Short mmCIF file of C-alpha atoms in Angstrom, two decimals:
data_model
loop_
_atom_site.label_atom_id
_atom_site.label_comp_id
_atom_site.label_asym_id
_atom_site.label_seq_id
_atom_site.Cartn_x
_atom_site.Cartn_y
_atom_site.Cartn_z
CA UNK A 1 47.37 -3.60 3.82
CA UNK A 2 47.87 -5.64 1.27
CA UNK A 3 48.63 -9.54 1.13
CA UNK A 4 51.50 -11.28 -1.18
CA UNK A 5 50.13 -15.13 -1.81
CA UNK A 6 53.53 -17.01 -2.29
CA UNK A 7 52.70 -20.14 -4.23
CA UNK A 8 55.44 -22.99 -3.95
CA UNK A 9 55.14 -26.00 -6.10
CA UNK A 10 56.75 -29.20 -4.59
CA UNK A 11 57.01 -32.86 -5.64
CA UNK A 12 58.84 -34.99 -3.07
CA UNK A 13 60.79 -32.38 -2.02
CA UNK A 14 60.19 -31.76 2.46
CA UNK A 15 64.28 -31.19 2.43
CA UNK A 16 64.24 -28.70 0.17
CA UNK A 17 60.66 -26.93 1.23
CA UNK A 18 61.44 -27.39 4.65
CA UNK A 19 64.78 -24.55 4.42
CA UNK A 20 62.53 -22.66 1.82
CA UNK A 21 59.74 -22.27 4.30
CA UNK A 22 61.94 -21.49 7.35
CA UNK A 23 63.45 -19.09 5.41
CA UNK A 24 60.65 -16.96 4.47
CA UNK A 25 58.96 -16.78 8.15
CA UNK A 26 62.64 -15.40 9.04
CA UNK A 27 63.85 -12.88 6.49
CA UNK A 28 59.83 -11.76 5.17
CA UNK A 29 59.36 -8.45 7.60
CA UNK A 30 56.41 -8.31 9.80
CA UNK A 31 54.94 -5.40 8.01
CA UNK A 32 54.50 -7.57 5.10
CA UNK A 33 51.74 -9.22 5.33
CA UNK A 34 52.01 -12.83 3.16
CA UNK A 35 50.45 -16.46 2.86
CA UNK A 36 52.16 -19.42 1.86
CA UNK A 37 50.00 -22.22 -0.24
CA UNK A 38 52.40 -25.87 -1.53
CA UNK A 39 51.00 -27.44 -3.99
CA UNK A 40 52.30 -31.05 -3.78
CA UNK A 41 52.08 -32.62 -7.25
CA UNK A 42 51.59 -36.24 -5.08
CA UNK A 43 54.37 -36.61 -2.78
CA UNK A 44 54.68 -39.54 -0.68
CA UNK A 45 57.49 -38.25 1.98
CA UNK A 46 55.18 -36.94 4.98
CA UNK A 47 55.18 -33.35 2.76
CA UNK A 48 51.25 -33.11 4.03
CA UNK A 49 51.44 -33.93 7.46
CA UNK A 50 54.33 -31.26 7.44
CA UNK A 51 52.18 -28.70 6.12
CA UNK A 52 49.43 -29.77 8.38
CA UNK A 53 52.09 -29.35 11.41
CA UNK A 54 53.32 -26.03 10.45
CA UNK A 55 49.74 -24.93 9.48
CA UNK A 56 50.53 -23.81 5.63
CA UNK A 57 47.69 -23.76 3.08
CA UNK A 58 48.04 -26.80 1.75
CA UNK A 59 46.89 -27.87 -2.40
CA UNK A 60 47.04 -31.75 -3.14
CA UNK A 61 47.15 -32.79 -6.51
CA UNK A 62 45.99 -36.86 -6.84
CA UNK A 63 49.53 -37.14 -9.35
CA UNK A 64 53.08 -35.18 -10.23
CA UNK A 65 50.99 -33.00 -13.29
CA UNK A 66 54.42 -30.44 -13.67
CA UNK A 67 55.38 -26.85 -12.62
CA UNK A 68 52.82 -24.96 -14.56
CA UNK A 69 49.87 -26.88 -13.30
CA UNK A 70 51.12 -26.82 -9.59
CA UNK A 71 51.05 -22.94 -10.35
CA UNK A 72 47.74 -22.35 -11.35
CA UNK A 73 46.14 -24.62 -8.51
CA UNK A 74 48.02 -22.21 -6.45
CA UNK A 75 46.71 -19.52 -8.26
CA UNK A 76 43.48 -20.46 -7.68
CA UNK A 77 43.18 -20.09 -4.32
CA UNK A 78 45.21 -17.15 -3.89
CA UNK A 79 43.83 -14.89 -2.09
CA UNK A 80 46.32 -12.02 -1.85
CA UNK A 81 46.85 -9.26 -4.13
CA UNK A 82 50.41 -9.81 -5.48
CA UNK A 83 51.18 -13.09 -6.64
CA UNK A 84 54.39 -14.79 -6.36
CA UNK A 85 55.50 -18.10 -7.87
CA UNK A 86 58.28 -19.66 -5.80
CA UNK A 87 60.87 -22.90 -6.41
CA UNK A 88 60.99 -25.08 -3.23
CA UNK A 89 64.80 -25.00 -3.44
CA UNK A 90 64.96 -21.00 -3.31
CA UNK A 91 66.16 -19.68 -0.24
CA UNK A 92 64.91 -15.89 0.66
CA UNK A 93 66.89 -13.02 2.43
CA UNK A 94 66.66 -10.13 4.18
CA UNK A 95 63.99 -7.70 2.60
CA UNK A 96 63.79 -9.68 -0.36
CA UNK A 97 60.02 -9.60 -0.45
CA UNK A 98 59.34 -5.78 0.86
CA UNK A 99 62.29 -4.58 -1.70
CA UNK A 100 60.46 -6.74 -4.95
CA UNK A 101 56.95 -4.77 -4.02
CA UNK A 102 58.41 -1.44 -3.98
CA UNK A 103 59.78 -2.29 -7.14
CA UNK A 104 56.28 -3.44 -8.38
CA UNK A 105 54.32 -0.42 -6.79
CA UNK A 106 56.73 1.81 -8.45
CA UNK A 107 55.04 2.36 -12.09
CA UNK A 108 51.76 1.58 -12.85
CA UNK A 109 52.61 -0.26 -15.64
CA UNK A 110 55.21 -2.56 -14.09
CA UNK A 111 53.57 -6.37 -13.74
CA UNK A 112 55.90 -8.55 -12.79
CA UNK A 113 59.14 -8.48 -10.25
CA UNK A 114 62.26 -11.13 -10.20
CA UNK A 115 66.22 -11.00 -7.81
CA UNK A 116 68.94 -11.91 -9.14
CA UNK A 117 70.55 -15.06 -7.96
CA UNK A 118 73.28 -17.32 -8.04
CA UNK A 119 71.68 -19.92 -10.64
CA UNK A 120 69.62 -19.07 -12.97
CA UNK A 121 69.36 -18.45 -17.16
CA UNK A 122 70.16 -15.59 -18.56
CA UNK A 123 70.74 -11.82 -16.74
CA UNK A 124 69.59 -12.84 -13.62
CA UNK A 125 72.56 -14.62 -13.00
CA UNK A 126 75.26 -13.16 -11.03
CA UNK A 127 78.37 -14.13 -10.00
CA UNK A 128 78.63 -14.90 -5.70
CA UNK A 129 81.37 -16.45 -4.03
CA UNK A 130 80.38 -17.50 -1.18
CA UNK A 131 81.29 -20.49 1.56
CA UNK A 132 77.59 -21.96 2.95
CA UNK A 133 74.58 -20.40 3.65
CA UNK A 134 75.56 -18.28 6.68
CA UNK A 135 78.06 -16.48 4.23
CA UNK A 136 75.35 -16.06 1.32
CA UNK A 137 73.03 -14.55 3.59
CA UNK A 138 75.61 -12.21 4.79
CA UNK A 139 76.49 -11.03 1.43
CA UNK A 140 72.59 -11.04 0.69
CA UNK A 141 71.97 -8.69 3.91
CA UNK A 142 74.89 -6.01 2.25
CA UNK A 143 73.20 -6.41 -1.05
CA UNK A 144 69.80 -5.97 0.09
CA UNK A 145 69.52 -2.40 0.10
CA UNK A 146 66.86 -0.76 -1.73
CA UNK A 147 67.83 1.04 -5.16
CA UNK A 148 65.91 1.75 -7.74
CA UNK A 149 69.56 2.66 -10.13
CA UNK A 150 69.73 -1.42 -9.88
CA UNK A 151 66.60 -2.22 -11.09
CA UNK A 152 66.51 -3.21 -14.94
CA UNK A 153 63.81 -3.45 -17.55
CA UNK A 154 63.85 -6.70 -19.15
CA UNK A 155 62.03 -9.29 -21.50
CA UNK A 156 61.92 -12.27 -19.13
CA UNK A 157 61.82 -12.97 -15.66
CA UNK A 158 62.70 -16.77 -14.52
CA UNK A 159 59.94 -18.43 -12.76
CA UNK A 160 61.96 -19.47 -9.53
CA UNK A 161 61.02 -16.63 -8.33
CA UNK A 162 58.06 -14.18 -9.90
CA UNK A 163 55.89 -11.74 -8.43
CA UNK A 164 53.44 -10.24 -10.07
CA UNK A 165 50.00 -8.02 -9.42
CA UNK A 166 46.94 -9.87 -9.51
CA UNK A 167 45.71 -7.65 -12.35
CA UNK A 168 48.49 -9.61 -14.45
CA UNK A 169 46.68 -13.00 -13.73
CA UNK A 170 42.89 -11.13 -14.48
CA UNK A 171 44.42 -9.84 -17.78
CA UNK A 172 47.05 -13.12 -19.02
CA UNK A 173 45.00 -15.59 -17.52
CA UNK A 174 47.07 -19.31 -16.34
CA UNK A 175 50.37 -20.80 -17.14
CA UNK A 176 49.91 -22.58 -20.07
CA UNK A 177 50.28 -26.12 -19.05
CA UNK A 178 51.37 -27.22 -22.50
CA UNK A 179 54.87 -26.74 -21.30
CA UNK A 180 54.20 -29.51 -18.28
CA UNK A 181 56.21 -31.03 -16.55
CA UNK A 182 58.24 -27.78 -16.86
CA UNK A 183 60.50 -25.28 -18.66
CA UNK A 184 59.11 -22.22 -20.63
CA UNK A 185 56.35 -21.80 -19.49
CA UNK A 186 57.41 -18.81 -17.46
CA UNK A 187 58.70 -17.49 -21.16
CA UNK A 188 55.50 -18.01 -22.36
CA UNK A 189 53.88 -15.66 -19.29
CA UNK A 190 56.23 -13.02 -19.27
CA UNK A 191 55.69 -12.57 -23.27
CA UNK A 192 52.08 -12.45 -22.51
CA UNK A 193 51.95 -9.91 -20.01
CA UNK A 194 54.35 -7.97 -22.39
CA UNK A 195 51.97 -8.10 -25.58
CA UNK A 196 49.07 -6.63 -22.76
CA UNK A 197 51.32 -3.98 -21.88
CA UNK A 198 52.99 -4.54 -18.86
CA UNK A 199 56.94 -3.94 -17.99
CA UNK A 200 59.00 -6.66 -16.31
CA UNK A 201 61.80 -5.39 -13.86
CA UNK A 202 64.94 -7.13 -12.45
CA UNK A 203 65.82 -6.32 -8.88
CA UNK A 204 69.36 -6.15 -8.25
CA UNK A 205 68.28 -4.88 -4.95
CA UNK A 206 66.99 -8.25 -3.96
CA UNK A 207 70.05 -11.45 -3.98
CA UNK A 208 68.22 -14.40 -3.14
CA UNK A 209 69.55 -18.10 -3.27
CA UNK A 210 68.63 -20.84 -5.79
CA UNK A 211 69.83 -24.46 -5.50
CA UNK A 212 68.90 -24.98 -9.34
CA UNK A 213 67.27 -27.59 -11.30
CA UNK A 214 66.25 -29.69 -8.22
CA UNK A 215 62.69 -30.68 -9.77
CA UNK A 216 64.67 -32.33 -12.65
CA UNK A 217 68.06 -33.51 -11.17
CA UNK A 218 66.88 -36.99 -11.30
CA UNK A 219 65.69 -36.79 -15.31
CA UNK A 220 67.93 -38.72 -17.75
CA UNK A 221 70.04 -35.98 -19.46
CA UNK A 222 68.46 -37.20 -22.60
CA UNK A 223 65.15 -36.42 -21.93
CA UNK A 224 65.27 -33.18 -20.47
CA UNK A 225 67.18 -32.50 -23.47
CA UNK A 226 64.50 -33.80 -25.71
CA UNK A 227 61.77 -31.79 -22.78
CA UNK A 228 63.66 -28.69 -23.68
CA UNK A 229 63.27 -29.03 -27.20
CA UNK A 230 60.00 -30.11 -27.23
CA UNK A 231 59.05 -27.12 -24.97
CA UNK A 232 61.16 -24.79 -27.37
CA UNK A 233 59.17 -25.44 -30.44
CA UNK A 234 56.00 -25.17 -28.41
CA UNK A 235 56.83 -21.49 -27.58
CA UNK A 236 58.15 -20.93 -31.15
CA UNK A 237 54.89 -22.23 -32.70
CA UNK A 238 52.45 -20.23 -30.54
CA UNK A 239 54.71 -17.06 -31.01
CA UNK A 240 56.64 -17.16 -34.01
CA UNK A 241 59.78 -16.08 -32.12
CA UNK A 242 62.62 -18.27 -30.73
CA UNK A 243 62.90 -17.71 -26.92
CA UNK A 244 66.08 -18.05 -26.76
CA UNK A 245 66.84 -15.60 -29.04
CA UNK A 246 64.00 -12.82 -28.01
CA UNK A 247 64.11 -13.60 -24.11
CA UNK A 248 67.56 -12.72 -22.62
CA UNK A 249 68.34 -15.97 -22.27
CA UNK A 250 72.15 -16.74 -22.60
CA UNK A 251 72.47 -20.63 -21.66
CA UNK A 252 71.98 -23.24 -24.30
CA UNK A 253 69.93 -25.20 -21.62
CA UNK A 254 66.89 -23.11 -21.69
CA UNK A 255 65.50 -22.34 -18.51
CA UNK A 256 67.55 -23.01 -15.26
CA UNK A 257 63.90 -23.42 -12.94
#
C-alpha cells in the first residue's frame, strides 16, 4: 500500500491549520494510507505544542524563510510515495485525496495532480455559490464523484494543492527557493516536470476549498505587487517565457497561493 506524505507549510497560522488538519483526518478514506508533516517557518502562537498534542510530524524552521523553502524541508523527510504540497487555509472533502491518485496512477506519464476550487489563478477556478462550510462540503460530496471525462491536461497546476509521484521530485529536484517568500515557484515546478516529460492533470472530480492568499493578507499591497514582479522576471529570465502568458494563468495577480 502505498503512502501520500501531505506537506503543509504554516507561519502563524493554528486557526487556519487547525480546520485544515481536522479536515483531512475526516474526509481522507481509511484505505488511504497518508502522513501529515507542518513545517512552521517560526511561529510563535502554540503551532508546536499543537502538533506535539495531535501527534503530527512536526519541521521547525529557526525563521519565516517562505513557501518554497517550507516545501522542500517537507520534502525532505517525506517518506511516502506521492507527494502532496498543501496551503494551511485549504479545506479537503470527501474523496478528494483517493479521486487525485487515481487520476495520477492513471498514465504512466502523468506527474502531478491538482482540484479545482473556489479561489485560485487561472482554470482551476470555478464558480461555487455556496452559504458556509456545511453547504460547500455538501456541494463538494455531489461533485466528488470519480470521472475521468473531467479531468483536463494542462500547463500549470497551483501549488495550494499539488500531488505529485516521488519520481517527479528524483527527476526535478526542489522548489527553487529563488521565488521565497512565495509566488511562482509552483510555475517554475510544473514547467520543469513538463520539459522532463511528465503530463499535469486537473481534477474536476475533486472540489476542494481554498480561503486564498492567507500567507500574504497582511503584506502591503505595494509590495506584493513589487514580490510579484520581482518573482515574474525571475521565471522569465530562467525560462525565456512569460508565465503568465505560457501557464494558463488568467488573473493579472499572478498566483492566487
Amino acid at each position: 500500500m502505498t503512502l501520500t506524505s501531505i506537506i503543509i507549510p504554516t507561519y502563524n497560522g493554528i486557526s487556519l491549520l487547525k480546520p485544515c488538519v481536522e479536515a483531512i483526518r475526516r474526509y481522507t478514506g481509511a484505505s488511504t494510507p497518508y502522513e501529515i508533516i507542518v513545517v512552521d517557518n517560526g511561529s510563535t502562537d502554540g503551532t508546536a505544542g499543537y502538533c506535539a498534542k495531535e501527534c503530527i510530524r512536526f519541521v521547525r524552521l529557526p525563521e519565516n524563510r517562505g513557501f518554497p523553502a517550507a516545501c522542500n524541508a517537507g520534502l525532505r523527510v517525506a517518506c511516502g510515495d506521492e507527494l502532496l504540497l498543501l496551503n494551511n487555509d485549504v479545506t479537503v472533502t470527501l474523496h478528494w485525496l483517493e479521486n487525485m491518485r487515481t487520476a495520477l496512477y492513471s498514465e504512466e506519464h502523468i506527474g502531478i495532480i491538482g482540484p479545482v476550487t473556489n479561489y485560485a489563478s487561472g482554470i482551476q477556478q470555478v464558480d461555487v455559490a455556496f452559504r458556509d462550510m456545511q453547504h460547500f462540503q455538501e456541494l463538494a460530496a455531489a461533485n466528488n464523484v470519480s470521472d475521468m471525462t473531467r479531468w483536463r491536461e494542462v500547463r500549470r497546476i497551483v501549488g495550494l494543492c499539488m500531488l505529485m509521484k516521488r519520481s517527479v521530485l528524483d527527476a526535478a529536484g526542489w522548489l527553487d527557493e529563488a521565488y521565497s517568500p512565495g509566488h511562482y515557484e509552483d510555475d517554475d515546478y510544473c514547467y520543469r516536470a513538463r520539459l522532463l516529460g511528465f503530463r499535469l492533470l486537473i481534477c474536476g472530480d475533486v472540489l476542494i476549498h481554498h480561503q486564498g492568499s492567507a500567507s500574504f493578507q497582511k503584506t502591503d499591497q505595494t509590495e506584493w505587487k513589487q514580490l510579484l514582479e520581482r518573482n515574474r522576471s525571475i521565471f522569465m529570465n530562467k525560462w525565456h517565457v512569460d508565465p503568465r502568458e505560457f501557464m494558463d494563468i488568467s488573473d493579472e495577480g499572478g498566483n492566487k497561493e
